[in-house]
Short mmCIF file of C-alpha atoms (C1' of nucleotides) in Angstrom, two decimals:
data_model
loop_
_atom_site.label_atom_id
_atom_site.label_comp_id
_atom_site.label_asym_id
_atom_site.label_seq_id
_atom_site.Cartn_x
_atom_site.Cartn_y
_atom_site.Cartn_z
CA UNK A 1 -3.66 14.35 19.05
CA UNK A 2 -2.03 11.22 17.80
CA UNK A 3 1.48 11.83 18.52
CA UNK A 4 3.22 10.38 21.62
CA UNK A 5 3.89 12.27 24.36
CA UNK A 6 7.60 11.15 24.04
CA UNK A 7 8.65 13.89 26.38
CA UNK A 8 7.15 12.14 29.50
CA UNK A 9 9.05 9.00 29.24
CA UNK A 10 12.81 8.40 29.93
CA UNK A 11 15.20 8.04 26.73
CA UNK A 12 15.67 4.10 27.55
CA UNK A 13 11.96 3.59 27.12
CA UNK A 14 11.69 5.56 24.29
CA UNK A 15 14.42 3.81 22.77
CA UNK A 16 13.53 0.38 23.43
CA UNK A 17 9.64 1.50 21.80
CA UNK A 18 11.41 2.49 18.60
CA UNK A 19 12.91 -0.75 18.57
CA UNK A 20 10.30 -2.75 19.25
CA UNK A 21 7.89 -0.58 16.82
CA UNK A 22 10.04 -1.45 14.12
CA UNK A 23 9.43 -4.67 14.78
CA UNK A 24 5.59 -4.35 14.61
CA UNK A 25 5.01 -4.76 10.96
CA UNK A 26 4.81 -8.11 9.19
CA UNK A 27 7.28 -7.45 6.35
CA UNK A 28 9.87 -6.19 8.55
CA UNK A 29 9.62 -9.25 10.61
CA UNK A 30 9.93 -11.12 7.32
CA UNK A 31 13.07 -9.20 6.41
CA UNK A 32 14.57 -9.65 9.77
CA UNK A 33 13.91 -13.55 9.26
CA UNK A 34 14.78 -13.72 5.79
CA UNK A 35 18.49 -12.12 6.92
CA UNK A 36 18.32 -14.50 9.41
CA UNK A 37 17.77 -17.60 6.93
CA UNK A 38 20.66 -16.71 4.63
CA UNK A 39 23.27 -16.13 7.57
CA UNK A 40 25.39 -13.74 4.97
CA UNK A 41 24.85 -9.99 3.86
CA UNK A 42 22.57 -9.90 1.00
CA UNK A 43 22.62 -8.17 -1.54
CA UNK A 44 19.46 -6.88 -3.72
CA UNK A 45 16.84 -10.56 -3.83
CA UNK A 46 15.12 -8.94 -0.45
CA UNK A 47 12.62 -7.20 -2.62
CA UNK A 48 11.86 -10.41 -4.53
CA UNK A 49 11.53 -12.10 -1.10
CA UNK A 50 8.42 -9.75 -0.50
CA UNK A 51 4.98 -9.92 -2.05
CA UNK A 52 5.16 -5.74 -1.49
CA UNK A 53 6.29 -3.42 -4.45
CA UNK A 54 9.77 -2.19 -4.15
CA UNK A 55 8.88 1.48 -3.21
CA UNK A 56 6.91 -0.34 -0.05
CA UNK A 57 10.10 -2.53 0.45
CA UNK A 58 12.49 0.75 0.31
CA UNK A 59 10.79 2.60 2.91
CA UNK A 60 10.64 -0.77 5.47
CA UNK A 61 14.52 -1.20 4.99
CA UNK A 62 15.05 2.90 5.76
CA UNK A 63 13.01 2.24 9.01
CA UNK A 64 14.85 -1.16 10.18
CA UNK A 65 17.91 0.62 9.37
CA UNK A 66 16.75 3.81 11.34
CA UNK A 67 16.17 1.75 14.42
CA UNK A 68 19.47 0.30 13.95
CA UNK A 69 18.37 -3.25 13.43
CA UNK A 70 20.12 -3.82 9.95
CA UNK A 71 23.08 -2.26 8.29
CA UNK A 72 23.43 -1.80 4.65
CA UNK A 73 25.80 -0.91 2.53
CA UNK A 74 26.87 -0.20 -0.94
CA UNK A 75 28.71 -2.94 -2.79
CA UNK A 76 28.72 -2.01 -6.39
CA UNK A 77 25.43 -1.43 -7.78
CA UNK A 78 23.52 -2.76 -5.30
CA UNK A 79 23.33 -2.96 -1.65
CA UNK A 80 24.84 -5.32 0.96
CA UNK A 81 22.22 -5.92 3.98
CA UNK A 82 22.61 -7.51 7.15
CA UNK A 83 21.35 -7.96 10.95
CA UNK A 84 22.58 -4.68 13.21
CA UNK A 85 24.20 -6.74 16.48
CA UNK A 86 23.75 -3.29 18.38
CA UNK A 87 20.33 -3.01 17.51
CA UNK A 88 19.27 -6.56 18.82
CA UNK A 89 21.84 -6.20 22.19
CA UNK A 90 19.75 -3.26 23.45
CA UNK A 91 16.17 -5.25 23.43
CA UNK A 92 18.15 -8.18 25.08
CA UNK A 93 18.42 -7.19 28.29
CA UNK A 94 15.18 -5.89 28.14
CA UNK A 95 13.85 -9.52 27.83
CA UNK A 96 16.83 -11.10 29.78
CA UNK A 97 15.05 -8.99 33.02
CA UNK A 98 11.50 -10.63 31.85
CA UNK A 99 12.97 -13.66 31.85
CA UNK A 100 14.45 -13.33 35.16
CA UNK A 101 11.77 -12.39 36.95
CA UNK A 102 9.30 -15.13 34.81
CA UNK A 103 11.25 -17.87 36.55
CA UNK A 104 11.29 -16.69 40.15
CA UNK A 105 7.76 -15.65 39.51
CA UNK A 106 5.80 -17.74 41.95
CA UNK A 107 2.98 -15.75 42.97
CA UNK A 108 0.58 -16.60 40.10
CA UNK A 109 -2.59 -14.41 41.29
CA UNK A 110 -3.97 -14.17 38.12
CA UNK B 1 -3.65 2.82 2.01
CA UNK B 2 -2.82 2.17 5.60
CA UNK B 3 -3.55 -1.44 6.39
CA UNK B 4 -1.44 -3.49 6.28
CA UNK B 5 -1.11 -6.53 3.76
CA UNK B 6 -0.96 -9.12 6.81
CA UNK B 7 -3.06 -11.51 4.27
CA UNK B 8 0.77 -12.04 2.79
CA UNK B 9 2.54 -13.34 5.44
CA UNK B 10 2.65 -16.20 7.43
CA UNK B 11 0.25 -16.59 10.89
CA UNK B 12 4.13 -16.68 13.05
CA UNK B 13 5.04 -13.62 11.34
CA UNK B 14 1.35 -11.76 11.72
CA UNK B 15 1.49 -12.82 15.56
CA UNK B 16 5.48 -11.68 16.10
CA UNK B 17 4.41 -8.45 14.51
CA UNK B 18 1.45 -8.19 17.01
CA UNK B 19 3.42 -8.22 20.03
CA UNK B 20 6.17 -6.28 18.90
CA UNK B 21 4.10 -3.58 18.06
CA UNK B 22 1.86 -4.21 21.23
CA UNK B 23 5.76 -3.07 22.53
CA UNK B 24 5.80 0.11 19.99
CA UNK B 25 4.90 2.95 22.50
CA UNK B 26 6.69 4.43 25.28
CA UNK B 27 3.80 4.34 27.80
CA UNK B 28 3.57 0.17 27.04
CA UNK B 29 7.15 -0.28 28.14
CA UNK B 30 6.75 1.84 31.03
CA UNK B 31 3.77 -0.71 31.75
CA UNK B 32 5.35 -3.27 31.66
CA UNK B 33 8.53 -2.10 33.53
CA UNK B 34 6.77 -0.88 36.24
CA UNK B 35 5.16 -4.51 36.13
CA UNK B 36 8.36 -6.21 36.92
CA UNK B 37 9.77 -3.60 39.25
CA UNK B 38 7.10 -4.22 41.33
CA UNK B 39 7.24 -8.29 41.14
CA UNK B 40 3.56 -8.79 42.09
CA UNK B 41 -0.09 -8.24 40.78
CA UNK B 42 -0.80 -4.83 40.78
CA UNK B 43 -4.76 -3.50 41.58
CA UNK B 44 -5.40 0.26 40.27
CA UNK B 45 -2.02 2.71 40.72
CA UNK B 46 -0.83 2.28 37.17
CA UNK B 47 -3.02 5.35 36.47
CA UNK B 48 -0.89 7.09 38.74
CA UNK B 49 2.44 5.86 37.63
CA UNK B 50 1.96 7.36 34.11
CA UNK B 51 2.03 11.07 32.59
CA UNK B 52 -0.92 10.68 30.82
CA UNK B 53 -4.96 10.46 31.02
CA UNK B 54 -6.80 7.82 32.49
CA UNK B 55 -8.78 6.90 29.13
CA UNK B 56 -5.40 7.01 27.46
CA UNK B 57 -3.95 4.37 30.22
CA UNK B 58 -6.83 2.14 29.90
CA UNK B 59 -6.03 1.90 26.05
CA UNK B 60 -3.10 1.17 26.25
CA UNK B 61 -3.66 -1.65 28.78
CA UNK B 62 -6.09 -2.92 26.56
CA UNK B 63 -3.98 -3.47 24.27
CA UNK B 64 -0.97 -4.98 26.23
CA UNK B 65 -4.05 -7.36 26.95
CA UNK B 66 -5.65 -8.04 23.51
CA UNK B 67 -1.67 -8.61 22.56
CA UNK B 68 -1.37 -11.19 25.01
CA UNK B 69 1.48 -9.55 26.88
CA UNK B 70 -0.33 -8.73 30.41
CA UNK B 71 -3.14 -10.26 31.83
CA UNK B 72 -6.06 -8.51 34.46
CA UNK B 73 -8.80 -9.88 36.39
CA UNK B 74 -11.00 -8.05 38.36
CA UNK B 75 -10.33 -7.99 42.32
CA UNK B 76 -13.19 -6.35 44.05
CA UNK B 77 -13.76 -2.35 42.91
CA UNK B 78 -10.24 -2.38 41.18
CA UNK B 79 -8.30 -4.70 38.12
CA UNK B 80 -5.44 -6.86 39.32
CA UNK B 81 -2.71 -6.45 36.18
CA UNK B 82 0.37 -8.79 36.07
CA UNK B 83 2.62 -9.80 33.34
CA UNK B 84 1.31 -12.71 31.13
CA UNK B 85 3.36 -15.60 30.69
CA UNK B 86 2.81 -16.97 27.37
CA UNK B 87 2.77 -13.69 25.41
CA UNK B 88 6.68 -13.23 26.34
CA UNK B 89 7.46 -16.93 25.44
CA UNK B 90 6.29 -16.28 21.70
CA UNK B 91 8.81 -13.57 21.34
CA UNK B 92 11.38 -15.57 23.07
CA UNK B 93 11.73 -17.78 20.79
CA UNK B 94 12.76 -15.01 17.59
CA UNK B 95 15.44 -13.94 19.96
CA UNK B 96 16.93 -16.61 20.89
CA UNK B 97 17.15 -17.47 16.71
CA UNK B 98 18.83 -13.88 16.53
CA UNK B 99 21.15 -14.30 19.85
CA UNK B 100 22.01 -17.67 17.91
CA UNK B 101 23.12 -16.35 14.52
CA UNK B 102 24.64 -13.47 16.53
CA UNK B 103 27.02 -15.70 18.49
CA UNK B 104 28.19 -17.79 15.74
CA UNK B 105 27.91 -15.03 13.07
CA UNK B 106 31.83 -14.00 12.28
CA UNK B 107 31.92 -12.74 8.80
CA UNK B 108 31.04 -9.47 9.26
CA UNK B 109 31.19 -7.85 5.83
CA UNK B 110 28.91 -4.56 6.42
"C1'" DT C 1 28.54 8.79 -23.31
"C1'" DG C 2 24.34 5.96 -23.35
"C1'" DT C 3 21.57 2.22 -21.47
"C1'" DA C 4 20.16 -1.17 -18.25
"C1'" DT C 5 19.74 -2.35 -13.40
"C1'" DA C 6 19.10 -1.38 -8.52
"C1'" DT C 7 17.49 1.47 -4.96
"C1'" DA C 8 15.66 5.94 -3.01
"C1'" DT C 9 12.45 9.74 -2.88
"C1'" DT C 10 8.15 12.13 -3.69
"C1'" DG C 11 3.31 12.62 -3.52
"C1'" DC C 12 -0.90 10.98 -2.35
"C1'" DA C 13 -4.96 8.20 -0.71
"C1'" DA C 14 -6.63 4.97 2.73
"C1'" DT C 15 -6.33 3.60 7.23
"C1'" DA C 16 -4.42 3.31 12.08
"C1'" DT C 17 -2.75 5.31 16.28
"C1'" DT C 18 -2.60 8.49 20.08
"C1'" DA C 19 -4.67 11.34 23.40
"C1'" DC C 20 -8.29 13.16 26.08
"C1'" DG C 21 -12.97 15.12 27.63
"C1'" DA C 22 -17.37 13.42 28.51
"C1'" DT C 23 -19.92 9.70 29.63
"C1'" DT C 24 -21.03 5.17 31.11
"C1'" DA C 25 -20.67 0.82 33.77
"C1'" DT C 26 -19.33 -1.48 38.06
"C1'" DT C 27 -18.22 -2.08 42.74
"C1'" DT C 28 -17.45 -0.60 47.59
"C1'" DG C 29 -18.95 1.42 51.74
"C1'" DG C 30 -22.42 4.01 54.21
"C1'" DC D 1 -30.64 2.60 47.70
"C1'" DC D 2 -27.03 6.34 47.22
"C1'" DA D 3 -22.55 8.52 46.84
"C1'" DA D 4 -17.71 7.87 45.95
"C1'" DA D 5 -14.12 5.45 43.51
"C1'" DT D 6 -12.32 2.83 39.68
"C1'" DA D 7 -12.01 1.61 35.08
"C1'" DA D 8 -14.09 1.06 30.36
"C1'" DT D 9 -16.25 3.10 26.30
"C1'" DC D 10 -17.55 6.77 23.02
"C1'" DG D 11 -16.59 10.54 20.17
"C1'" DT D 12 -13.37 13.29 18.05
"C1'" DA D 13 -9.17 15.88 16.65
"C1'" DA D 14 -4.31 15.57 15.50
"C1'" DT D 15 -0.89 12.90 13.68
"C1'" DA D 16 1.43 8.55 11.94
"C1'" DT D 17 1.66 4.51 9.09
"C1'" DT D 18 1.07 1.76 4.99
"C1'" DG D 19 1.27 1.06 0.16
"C1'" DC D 20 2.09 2.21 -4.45
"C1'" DA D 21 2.68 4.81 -9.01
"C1'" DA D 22 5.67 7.99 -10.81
"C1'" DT D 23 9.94 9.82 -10.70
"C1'" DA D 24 14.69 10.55 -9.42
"C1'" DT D 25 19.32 8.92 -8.44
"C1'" DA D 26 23.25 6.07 -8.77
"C1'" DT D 27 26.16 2.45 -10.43
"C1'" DA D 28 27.81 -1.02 -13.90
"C1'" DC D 29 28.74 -2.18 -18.32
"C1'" DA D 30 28.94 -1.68 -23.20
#
DNA sequence: TGTATATATTGCAATATTACGATTATTTGG
DNA sequence: CCAAATAATCGTAATATTGCAATATATACA
């Protein structure tokens, strides 16, 4: 095959994989961190941040942006990017409950 | 092509990316979910808790293990699978940058 | 209107992922 | 040792991802 089976899995965990998949690529992580750095919208210099041609760079934006992990918008000729809060506050409590249960973890069978 | 240029980013990035993506597929969350919900080492039954093939299960925990996000040792005729530690401290680490710049973040432009 | 700049889309080749049947270890219990 | 049970590996088909050149689109400015 080579496509999930999707159908079999509830909507939260499908959700939080999308997330999480968009996370799974080196440049996004880079673009993530790079919004991150600058603590302001940015807009255009991400392409120059990454040593990927600007077709490449298009297409990882569209999927971060798909996932709902950055926003961007139009400002003139070029566009304004920044983190997506909503994006981010859905994987949180995913990790708050691994953190939870990593500190009251005791039984350390392994 | 298909492979990607991990040669161009930094080691933290390359590794961030790994787990994420390790975190990219429906059937690894459910994995790991069902890990927590049961709050102790689990031997066999994870076969059981999914809707899909054996092979297909033990793929996917191999790679929740080559990621470094679950660990399993072999107890007698079955594998004793619990959540590994260090794997979920990496990514920890990225989130609390972005919970950070989310909290103090307050000029929201896009 | 024309031209330069910025970003998106298309098309395609190389590679990776997903899923599973068949098979192969490995261990337990008789 | 042998059969049953458990999990890994192999082989393979279907599909997805990655990356880029070429092209298209859209906006700003002259």
């Amino acid at each position: 095959m080579g496509a999930s089976k999707t159908d079999s899995f509830t909507d939260q965990q499908n959700e939080l994989a999308i997330l999480a998949k968009a996370l799974g690529h080196p440049a996004r992580i880079a673009i993530i961190e790079f919004l991150l750095k600058v603590d302001t919208c940015i807009c255009g210099d991400i392409v120059n941040e990454l040593p990927l041609a600007q077709p490449t760079v298009s297409q990882h934006l569209k999927e971060l942006k798909n996932a709902g992990l950055i926003k961007g918008n139009f400002e003139g000729a070029t566009i304004c990017y920044c983190i997506n809060e909503s994006g981010f506050e859905k994987i949180k409590g995913f990790f708050l409950d691994i953190t939870k249960y990593l500190e009251k973890k005791k039984n350390d069978c392994c």
